[in-house]
mmCIF file of C-alpha atoms in Angstrom:
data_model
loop_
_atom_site.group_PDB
_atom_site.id
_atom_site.type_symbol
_atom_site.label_atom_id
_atom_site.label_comp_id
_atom_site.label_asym_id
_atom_site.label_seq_id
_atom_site.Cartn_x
_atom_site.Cartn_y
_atom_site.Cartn_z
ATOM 1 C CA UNK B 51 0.000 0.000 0.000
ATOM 2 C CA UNK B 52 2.992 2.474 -0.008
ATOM 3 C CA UNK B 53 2.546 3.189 -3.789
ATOM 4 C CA UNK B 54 -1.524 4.205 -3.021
ATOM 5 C CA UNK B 55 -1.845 8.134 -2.638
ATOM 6 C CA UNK B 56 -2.780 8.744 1.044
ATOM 7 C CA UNK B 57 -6.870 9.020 0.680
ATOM 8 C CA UNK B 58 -6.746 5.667 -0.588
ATOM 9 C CA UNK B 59 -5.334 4.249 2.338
ATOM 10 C CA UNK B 60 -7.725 6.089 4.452
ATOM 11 C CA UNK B 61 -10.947 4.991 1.751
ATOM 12 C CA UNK B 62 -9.579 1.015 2.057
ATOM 13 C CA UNK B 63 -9.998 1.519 6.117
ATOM 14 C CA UNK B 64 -13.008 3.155 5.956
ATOM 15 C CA UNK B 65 -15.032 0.700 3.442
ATOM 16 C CA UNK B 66 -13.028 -2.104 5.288
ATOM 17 C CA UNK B 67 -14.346 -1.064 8.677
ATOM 18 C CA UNK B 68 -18.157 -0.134 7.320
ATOM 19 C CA UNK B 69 -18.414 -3.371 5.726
ATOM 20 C CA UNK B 70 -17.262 -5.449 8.937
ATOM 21 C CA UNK B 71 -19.524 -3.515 10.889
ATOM 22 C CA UNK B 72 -22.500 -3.590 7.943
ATOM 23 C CA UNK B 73 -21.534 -7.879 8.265
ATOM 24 C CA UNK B 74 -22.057 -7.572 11.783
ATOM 25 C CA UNK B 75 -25.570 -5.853 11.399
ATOM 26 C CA UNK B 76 -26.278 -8.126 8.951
ATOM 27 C CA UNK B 77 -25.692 -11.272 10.793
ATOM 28 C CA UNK B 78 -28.010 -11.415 13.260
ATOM 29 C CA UNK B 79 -30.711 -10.675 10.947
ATOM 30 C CA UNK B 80 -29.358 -13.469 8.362
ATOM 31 C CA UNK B 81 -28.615 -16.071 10.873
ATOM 32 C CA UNK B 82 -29.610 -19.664 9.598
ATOM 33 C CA UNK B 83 -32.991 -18.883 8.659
ATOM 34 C CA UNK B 84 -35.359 -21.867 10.387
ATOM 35 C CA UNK B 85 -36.305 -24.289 7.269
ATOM 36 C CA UNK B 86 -39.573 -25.953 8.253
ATOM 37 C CA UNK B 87 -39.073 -28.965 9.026
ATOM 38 C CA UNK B 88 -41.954 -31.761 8.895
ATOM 39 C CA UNK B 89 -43.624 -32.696 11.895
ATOM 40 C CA UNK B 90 -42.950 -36.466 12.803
ATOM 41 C CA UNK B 91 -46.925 -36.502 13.542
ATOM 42 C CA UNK B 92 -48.319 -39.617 15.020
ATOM 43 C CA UNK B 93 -49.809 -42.037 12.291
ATOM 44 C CA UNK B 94 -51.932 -44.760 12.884
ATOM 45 C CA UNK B 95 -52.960 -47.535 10.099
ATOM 46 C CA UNK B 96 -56.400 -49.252 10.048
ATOM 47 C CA UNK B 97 -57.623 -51.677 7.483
ATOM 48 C CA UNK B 98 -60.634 -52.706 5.521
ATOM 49 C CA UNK B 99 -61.061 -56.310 5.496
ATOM 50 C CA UNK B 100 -64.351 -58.482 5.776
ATOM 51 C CA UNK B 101 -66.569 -55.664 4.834
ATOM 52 C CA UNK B 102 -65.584 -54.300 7.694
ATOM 53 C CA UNK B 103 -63.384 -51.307 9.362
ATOM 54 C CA UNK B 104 -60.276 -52.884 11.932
ATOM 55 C CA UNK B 105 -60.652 -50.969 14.234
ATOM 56 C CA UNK B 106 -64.559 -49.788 13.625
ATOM 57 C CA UNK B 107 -63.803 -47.343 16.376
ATOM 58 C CA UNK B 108 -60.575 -45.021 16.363
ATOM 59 C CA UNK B 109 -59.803 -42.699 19.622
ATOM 60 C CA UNK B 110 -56.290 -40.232 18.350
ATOM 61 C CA UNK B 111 -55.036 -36.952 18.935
ATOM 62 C CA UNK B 112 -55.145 -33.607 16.576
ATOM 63 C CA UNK B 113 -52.042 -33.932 14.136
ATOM 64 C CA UNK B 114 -52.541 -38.061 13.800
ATOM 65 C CA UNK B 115 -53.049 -39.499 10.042
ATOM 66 C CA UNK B 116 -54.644 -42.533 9.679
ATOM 67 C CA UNK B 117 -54.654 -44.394 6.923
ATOM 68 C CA UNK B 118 -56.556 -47.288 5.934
ATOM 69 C CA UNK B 119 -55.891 -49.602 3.830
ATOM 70 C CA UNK B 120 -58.579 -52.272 1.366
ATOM 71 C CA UNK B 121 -57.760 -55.923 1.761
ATOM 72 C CA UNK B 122 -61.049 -56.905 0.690
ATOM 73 C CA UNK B 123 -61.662 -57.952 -3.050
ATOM 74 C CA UNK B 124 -64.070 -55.680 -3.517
ATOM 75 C CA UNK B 125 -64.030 -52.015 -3.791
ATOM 76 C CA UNK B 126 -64.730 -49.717 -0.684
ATOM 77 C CA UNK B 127 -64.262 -46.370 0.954
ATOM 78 C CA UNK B 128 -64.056 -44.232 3.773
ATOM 79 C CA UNK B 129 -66.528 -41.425 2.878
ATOM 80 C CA UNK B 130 -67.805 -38.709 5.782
ATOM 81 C CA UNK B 131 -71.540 -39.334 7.175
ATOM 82 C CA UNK B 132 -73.791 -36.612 6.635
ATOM 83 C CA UNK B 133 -72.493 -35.010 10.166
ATOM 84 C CA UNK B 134 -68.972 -34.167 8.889
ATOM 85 C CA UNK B 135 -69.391 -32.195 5.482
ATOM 86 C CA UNK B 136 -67.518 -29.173 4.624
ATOM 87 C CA UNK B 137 -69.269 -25.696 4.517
ATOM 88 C CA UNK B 138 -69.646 -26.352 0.393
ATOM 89 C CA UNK B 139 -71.933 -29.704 1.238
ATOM 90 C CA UNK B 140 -69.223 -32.110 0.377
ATOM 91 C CA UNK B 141 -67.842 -34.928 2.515
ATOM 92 C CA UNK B 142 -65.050 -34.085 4.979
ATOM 93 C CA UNK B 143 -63.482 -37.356 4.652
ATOM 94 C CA UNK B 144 -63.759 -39.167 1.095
ATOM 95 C CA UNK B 145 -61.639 -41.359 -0.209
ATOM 96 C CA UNK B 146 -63.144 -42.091 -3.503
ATOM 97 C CA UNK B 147 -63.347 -45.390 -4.531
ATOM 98 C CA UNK B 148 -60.457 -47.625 -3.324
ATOM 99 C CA UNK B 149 -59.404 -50.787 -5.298
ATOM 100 C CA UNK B 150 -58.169 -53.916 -3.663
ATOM 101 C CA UNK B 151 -54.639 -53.022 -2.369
ATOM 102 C CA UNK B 152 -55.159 -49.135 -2.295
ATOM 103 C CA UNK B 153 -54.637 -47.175 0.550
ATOM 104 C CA UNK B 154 -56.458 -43.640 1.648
ATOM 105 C CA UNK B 155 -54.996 -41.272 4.304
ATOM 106 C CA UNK B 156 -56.700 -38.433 5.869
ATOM 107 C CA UNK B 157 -54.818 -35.829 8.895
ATOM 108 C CA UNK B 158 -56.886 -34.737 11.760
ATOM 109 C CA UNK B 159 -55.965 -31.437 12.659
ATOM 110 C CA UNK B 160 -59.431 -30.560 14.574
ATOM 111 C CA UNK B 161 -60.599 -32.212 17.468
ATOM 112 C CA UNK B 162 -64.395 -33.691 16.936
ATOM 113 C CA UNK B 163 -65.559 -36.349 15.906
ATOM 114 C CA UNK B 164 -65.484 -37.717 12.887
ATOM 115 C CA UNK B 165 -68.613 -40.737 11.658
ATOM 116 C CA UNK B 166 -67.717 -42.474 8.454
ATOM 117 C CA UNK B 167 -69.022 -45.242 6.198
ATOM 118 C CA UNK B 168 -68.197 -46.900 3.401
ATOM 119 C CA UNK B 169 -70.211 -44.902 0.568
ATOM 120 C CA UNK B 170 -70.762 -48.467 -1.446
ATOM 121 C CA UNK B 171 -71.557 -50.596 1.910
ATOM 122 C CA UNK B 172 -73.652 -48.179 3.834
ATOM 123 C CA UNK B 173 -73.959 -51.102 6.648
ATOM 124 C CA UNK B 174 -70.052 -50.729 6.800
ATOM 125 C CA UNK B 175 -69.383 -47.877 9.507
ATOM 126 C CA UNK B 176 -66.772 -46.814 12.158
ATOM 127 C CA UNK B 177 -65.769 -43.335 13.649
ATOM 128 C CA UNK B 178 -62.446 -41.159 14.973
ATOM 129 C CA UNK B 179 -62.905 -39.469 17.748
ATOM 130 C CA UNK B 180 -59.939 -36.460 17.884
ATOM 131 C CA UNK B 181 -58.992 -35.047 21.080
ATOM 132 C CA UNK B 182 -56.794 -32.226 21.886
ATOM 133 C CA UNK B 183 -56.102 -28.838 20.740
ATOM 134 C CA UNK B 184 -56.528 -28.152 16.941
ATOM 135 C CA UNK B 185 -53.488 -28.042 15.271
ATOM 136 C CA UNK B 186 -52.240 -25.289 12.180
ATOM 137 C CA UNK B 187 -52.213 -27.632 8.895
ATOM 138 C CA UNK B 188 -48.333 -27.171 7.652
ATOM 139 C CA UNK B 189 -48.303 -24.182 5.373
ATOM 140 C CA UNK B 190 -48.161 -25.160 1.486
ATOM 141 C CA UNK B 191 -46.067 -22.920 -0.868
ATOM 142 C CA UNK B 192 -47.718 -20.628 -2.712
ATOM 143 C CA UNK B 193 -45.318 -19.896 -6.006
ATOM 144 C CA UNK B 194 -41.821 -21.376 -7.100
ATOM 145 C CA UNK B 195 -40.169 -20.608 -3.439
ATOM 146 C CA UNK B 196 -41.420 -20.324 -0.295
ATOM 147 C CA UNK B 197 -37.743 -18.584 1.235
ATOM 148 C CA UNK B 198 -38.488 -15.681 3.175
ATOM 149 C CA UNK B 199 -36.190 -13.046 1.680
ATOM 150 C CA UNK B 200 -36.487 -10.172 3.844
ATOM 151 C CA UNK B 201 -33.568 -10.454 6.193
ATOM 152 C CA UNK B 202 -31.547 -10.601 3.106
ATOM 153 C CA UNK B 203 -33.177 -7.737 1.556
ATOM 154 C CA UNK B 204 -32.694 -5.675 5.040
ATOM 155 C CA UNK B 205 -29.324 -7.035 4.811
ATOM 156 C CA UNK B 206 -28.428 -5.562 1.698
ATOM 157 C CA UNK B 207 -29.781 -2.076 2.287
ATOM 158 C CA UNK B 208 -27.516 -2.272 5.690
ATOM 159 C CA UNK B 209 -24.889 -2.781 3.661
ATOM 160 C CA UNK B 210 -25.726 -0.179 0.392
ATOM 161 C CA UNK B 211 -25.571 2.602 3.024
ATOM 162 C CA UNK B 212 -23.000 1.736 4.542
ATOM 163 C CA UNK B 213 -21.204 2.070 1.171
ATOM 164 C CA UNK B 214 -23.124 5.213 0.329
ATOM 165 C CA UNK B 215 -22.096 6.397 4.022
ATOM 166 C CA UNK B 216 -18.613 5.728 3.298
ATOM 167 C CA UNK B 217 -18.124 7.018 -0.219
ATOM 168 C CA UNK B 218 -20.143 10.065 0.948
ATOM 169 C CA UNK B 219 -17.337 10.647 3.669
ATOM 170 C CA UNK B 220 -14.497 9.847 1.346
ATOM 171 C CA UNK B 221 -15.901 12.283 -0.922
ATOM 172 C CA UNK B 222 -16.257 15.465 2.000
ATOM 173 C CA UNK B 223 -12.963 14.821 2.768
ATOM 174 C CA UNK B 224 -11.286 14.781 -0.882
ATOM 175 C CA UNK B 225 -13.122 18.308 -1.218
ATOM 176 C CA UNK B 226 -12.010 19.523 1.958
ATOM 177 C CA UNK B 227 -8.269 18.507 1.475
ATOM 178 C CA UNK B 228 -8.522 19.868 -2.613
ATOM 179 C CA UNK B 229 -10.054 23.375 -0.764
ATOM 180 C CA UNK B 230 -7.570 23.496 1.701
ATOM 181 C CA UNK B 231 -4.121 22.876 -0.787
#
């Protein structure tokens, strides 16, 4: 650095020094940013067998899936009874029409309870009775990404004025030396 004319020395210490402290700013705002992370939510498998729901009866707590599964030849499903449809009239719970083999899950995030039938076997019934606090269903993405960018945006405007800061000083200076030779 002997070769630099003296204000450079002096602008390589200041942007130096406003970008360690515009890093430390920065930092604690960038941190790791918390990924979410899926919930290792209880699960509990039941099965369709003998025109029949094993177990008929199901007692679980807000964030458990259950899933049942058809081991019967014939097709089945687990379809909502008339006390559990949705505000638009249709089932809460409906599987659809599950072929020998296929499986249906379903997440219970509100506590209630929950009759069900099989919509082709309407002798075939069983119910889940949810207790606990309702849970938040996990947020789905709504675009391409779901990163939160704003500590990086806050991070970079830190850091642009501290460089604006810094050039802006460099700048008063090299006019008040030039004025005063």
């Amino acid at each position: 650095m002997g070769s630099l004319p003296h204000f450079s020395h002096k602008l390589l210490c200041r942007v130096s020094l406003a970008l360690t402290l515009a890093s430390f700013a920065i930092f604690p705002l960038v941190q790791i940013s918390p990924r979410p992370v899926g919930a290792s939510n209880p699960t509990f498998s039941a099965t369709i067998a003998n025109y029949a729901f094993h177990p008929q009866h199901l007692n679980v707590t807000t964030g458990t899936q259950v899933t049942w599964t058809n081991n019967d030849a014939t097709q089945h499903s687990v379809t909502s009874t008339q006390a559990n449809l949705t505000q638009g009239g249709g089932h809460l719970i409906d599987s659809g029409s599950l072929n020998s083999g296929q499986s249906f899950s379903y997440t219970f995030y509100k506590h209630g309870f929950y009759p069900y039938e099989c919509s082709f076997h309407s002798y075939m019934t069983g119910w889940v009775n949810v207790t606990g606090p309702d849970v938040q269903p996990p947020s789905s993405p709504t675009g391409a990404s779901a990163i939160d960018y704003t500590p990086y945006i806050i991070g970079g405007v830190i850091t642009g004025v501290g460089v604006i800061l810094s050039l802006a000083l460099l700048f008063r200076r090299r006019t008040q030396e030039a004025k005063s030779t």
